[in-house]
Coordinates of C-alpha atoms and ligand atoms in Angstrom, one line a residue:
X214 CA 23.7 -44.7 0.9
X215 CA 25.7 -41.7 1.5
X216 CA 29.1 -41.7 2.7
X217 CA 31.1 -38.7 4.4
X218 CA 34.9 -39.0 5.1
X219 CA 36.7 -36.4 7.7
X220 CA 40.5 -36.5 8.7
X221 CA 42.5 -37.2 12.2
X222 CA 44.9 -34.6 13.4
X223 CA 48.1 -34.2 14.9
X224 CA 48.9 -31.0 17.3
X225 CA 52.1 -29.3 16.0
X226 CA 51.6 -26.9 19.5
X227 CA 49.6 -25.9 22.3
X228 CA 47.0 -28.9 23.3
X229 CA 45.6 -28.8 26.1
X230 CA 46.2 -25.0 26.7
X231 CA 43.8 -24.3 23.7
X232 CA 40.8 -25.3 26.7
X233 CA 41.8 -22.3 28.4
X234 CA 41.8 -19.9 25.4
X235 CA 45.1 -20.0 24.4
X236 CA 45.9 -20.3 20.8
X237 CA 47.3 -23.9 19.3
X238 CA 47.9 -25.5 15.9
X239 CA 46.5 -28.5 14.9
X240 CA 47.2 -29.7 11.2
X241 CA 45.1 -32.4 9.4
X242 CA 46.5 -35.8 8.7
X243 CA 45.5 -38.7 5.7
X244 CA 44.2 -40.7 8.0
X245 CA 40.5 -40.7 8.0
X246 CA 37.1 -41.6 9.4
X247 CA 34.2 -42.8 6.9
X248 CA 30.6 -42.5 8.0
X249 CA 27.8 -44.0 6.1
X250 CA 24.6 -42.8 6.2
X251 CA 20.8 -43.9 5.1
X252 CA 17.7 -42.4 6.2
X253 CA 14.8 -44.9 8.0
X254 CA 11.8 -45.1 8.4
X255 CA 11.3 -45.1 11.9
X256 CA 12.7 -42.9 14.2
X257 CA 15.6 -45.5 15.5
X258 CA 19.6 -45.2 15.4
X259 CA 21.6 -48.7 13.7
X260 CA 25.0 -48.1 14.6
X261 CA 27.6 -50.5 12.9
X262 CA 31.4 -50.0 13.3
X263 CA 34.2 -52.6 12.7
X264 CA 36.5 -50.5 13.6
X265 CA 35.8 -48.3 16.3
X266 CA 36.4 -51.0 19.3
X267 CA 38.9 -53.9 19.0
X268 CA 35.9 -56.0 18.9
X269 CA 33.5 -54.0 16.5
X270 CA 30.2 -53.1 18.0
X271 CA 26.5 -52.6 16.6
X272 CA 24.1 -51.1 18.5
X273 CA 20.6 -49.7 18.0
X274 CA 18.8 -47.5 20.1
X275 CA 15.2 -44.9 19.9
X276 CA 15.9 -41.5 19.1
X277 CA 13.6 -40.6 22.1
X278 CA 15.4 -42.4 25.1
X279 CA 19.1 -42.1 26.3
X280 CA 19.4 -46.0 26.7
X281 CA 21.1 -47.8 24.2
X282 CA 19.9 -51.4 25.2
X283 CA 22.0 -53.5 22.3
X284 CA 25.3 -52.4 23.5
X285 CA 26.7 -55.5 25.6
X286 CA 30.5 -54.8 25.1
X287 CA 31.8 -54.1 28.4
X288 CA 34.1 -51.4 27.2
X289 CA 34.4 -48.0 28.0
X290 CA 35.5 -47.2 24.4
X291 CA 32.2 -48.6 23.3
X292 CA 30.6 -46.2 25.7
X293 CA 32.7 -43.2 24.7
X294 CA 31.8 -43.9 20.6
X295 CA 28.3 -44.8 21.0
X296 CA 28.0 -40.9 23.2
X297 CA 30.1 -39.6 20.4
X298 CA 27.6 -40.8 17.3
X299 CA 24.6 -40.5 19.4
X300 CA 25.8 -36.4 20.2
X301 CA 26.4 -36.3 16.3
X302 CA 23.1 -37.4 15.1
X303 CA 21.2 -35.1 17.6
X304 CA 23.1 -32.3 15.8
X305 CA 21.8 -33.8 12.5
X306 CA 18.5 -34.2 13.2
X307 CA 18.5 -30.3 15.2
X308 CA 20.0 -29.2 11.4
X309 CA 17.8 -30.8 9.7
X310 CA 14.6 -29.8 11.9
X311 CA 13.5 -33.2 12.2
X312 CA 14.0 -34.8 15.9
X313 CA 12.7 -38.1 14.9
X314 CA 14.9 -38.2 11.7
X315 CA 16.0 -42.1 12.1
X316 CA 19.3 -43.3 10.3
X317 CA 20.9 -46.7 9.6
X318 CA 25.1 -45.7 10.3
X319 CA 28.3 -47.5 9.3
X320 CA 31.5 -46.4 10.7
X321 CA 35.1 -47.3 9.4
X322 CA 38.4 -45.3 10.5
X323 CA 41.8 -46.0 10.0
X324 CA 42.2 -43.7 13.0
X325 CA 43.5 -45.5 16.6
X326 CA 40.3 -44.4 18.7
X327 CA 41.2 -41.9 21.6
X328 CA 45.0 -42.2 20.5
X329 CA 45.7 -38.6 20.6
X330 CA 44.7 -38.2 16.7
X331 CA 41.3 -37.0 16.4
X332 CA 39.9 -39.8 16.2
X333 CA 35.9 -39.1 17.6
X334 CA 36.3 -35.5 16.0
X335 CA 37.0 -37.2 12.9
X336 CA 33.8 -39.9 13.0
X337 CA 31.4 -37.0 14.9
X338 CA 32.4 -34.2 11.8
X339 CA 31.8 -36.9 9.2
X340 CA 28.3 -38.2 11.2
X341 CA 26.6 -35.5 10.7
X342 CA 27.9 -34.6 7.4
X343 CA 26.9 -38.2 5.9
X344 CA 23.5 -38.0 8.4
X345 CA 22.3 -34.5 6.7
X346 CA 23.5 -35.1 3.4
X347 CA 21.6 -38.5 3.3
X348 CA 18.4 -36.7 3.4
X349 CA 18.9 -34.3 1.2
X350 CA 20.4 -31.6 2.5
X351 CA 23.9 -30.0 2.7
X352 CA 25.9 -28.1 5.9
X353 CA 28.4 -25.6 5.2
X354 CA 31.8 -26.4 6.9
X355 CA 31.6 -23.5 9.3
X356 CA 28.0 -24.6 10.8
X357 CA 29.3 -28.1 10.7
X358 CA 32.2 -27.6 12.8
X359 CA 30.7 -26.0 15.3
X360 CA 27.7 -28.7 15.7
X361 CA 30.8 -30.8 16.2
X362 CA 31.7 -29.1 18.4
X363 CA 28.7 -28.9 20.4
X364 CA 28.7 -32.3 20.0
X365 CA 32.2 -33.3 21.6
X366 CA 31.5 -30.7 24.1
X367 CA 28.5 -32.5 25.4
X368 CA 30.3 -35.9 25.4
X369 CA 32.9 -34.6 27.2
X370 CA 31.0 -32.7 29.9
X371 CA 32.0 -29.0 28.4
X372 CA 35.8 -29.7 28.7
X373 CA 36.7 -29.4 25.0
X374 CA 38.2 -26.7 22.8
X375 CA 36.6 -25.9 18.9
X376 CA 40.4 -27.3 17.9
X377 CA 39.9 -31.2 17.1
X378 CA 36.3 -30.6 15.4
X379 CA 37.7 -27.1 13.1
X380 CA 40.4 -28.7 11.9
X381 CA 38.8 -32.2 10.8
X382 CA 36.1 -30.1 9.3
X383 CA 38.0 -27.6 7.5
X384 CA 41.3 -29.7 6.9
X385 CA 45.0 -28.3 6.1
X386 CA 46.9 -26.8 9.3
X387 CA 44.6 -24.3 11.2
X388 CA 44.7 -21.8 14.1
X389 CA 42.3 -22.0 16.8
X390 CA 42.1 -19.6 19.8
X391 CA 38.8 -19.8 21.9
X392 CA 36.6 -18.6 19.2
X393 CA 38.6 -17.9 16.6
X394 CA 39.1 -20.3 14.5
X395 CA 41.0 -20.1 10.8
X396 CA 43.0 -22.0 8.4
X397 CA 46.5 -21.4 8.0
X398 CA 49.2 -21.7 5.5
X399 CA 51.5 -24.2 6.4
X400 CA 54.8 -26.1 4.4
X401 CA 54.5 -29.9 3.6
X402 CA 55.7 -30.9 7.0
X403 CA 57.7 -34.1 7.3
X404 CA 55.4 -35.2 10.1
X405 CA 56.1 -39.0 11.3
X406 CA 53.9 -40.4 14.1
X407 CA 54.9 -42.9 16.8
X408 CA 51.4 -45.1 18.2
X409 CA 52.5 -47.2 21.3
X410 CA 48.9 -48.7 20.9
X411 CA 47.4 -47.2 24.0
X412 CA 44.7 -44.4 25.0
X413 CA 44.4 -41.8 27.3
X414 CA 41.2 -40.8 29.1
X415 CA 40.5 -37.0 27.4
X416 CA 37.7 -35.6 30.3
X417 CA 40.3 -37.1 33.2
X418 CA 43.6 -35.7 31.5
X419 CA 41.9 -32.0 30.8
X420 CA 40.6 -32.6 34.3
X421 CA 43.8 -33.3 36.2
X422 CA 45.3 -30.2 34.4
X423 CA 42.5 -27.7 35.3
X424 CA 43.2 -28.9 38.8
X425 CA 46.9 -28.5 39.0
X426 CA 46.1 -25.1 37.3
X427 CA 43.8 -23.9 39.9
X428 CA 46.2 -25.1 42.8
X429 CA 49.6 -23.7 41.5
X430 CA 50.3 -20.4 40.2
X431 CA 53.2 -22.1 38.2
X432 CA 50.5 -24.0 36.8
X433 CA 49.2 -21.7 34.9
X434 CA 52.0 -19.9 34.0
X435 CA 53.2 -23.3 32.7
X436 CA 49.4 -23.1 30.5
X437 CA 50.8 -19.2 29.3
X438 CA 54.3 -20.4 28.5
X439 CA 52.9 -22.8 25.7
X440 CA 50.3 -20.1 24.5
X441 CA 53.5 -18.4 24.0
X442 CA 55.8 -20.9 22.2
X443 CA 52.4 -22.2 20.2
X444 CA 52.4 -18.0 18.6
X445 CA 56.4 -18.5 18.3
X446 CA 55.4 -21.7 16.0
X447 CA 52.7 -20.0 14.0
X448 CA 55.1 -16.8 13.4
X449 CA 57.5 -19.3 12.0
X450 CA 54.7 -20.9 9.9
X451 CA 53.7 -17.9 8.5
X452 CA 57.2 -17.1 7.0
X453 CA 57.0 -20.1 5.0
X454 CA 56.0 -21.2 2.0
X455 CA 53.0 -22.7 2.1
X456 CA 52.8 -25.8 0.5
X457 CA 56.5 -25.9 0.0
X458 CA 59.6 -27.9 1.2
X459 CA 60.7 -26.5 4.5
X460 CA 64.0 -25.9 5.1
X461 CA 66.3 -27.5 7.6
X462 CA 66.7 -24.3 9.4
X463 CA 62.9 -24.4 9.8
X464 CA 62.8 -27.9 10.7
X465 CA 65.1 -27.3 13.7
X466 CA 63.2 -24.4 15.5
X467 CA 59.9 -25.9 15.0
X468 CA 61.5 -29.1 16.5
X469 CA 63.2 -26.9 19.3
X470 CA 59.8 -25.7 20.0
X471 CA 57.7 -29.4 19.8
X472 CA 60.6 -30.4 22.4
X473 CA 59.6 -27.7 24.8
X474 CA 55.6 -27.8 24.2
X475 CA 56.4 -31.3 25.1
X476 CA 58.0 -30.6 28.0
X477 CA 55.7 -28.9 29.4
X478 CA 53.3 -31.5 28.6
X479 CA 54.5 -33.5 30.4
X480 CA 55.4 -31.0 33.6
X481 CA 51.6 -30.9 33.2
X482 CA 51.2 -34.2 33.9
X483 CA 49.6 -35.9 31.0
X484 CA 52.6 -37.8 29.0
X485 CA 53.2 -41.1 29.8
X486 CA 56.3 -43.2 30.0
X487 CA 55.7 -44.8 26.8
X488 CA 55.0 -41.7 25.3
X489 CA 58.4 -40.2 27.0
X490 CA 60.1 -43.5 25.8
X491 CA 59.0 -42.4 22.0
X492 CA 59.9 -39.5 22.0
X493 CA 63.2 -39.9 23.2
X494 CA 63.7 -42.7 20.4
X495 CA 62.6 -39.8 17.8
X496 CA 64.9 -37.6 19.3
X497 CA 68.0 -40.0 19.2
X498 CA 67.2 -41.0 15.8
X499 CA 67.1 -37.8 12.9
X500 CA 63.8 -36.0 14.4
X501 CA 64.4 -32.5 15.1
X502 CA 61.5 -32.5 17.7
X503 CA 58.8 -33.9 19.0
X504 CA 55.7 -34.3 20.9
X505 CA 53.0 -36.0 22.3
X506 CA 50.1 -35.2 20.7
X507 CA 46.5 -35.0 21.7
X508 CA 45.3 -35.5 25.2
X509 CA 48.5 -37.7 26.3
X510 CA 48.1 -40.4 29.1
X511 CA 49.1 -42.7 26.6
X512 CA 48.7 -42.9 22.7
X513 CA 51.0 -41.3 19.6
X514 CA 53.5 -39.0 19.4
X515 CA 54.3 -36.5 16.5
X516 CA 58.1 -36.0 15.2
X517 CA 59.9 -33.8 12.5
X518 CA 62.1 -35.8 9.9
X519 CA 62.3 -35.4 6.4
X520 CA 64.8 -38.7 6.2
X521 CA 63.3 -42.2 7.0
X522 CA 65.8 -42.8 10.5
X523 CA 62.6 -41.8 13.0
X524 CA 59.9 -44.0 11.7
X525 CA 62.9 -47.2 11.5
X526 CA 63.8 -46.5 15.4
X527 CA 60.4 -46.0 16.1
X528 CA 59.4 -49.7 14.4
X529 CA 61.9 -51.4 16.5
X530 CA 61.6 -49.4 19.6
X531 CA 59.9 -51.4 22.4
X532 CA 56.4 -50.3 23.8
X533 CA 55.9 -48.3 20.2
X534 CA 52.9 -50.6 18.7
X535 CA 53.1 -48.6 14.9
X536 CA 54.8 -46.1 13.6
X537 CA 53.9 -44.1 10.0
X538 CA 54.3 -41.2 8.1
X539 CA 51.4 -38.5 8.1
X540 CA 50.7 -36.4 5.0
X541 CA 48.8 -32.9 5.5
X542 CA 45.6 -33.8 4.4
X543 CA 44.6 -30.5 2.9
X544 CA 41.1 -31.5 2.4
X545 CA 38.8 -31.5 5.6
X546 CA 34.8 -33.4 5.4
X547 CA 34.1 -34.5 2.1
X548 CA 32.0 -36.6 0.1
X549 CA 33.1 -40.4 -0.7
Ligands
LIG211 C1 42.4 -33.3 22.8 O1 42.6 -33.8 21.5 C2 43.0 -31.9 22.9 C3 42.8 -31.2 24.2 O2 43.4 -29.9 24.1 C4 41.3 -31.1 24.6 C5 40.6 -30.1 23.6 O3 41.2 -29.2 23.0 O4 39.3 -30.2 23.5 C6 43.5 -31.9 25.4

């Protein structure tokens, strides 16, 4: 058996605004997704996941037909993870040269699914990591973020950006700007996350903003203005020590600037009351600033405090399911 682990994310800036080439900064978080792979025989796909649906799922389907007859959990979720494993294993099998490589796959993640965390980059990245590397072969983290990529992309009908699949690949806090894609140094962030225990719809939420984009002028200008703030947030990075204790000074104008990314978010139309609701609880409490991160429409938040008064307002703030700290996990796909 071979396992593969990859981590969830958290967007310090610029989501959503990444689709349309402007630059954004997503940063790695210890919370992880663990694939395990083993080879068969046949040419068949045994998908088992306890964790991936509130239920658990297991599904089995031919590598030669787009059908997957065992899955009878009337969930959309379901549908979304099996397309998300299914788009990962054809990238494992295209790496490997084999199209009727089979393999027998368990998925575990600590990661809420579509939560605004990375969640299907996470399990997709560590697929086909675990998938390859169970027959023998190994995938430098470059190629293997972008078959993640190529994978999400197809899932989610071309509307994704090479953000969520670089950084669970590569790990740490990195920059990504259509293309370009690179790690970045980045201080030990005091990064504590609100869940309210929801999810929000990724293909319909990058939808609704291409179409607001396309009809106003102020739109897109809104989409510029976080490119903008999200380069204002990496010059600030980039004068710090990375690695080190951030200083409060720091901490303020990278809050100031979550508050407005958020903002603008939300002008854009994808935050959420509950998502509003936590971040105002952060804000009241010691955060500095903070953010819906991910896709929004429902799902976590991400807030700066070094002390412990934003994750205690969060835990008794109604509508907010969990809340946690997040370390940087500087360590993106690796073998368990
Ligand atoms: C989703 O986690 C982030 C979005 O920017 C979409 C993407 O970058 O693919 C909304």
């Amino acid at each position: 058996m071979t396992t593969s682990s990859a981590p969830g994310k958290v967007y310090l800036f610029g989501e959503h605004a990444v689709v349309y080439g402007e630059p954004a900064v997503p940063c790695a978080i210890e919370r992880r997704a663990r694939v395990t792979a083993e080879p068969r025989d046949d040419h068949r796909v045994r998908v088992e996941s306890d964790d991936l649906t509130l239920d658990g799922f297991t599904v089995e389907w031919g590598a030669d037909t787009d059908d997957h007859p065992n899955v009878d959990v009337p969930s959309n979720l379901v549908a979304a993870a099996t397309g998300y494993v299914d788009e990962a294993l054809a990238q494992a099998r295209d790496a490997l040269g084999d199209p009727e490589a089979g393999f027998d796959v368990t998925i575990e993640s600590d990661i809420p699914l579509g939560g605004g965390l990375g969640s299907s980059a996470a399990v997709v990245v560590a697929a086909i990591d675990a998938a390859v590397r169970s027959r023998g072969e190994s995938i430098e983290p470059e190629e293997l973020a972008d078959r993640a990529y190529q994978a999400e992309a197809a899932v989610q009908d071309g509307e994704a950006s090479r953000a969520d699949t670089y950084c669970s690949a590569m790990g740490g806090a990195v920059r990504v700007e259509g293309d370009d894609t690179r790690p970045i140094g980045a201080p030990e962030l005091p990064l504590v996350i609100g869940y309210d225990g929801g999810a929000g719809d990724t293909g319909k939420l990058v939808a609704g903003v291409r179409a607001l984009k396309e009809e106003y002028e102020f739109a897109a200008d809104t989409v510029e203005t976080i490119g903008d703030l999200t380069r204002e947030g990496e010059r600030l990075l980039a004068d710090a020590e990375p690695g080190g204790e951030p200083g409060d000074e720091l901490l303020e104008e990278l809050g100031d600037l979550m508050d407005f990314n958020h903002g603008l978010l939300s002008a854009l139309g994808v935050s959420a009351r509950s998502l509003d609701r936590m971040v105002w609880t952060a804000r009241e409490a010691e955060a500095t600033g903070a953010k819906l991160t991910g896709a929004g429409g429902g799902g976590c938040i991400v807030a700066l405090d070094p002390s412990e008064a934003t994750e205690r307002a969060l835990a008794y703030s109604p509508g907010c399911e969990e809340s946690f700290r997040a370390e940087l996990a500087t360590e993106g796909v690796r073998a368990e």
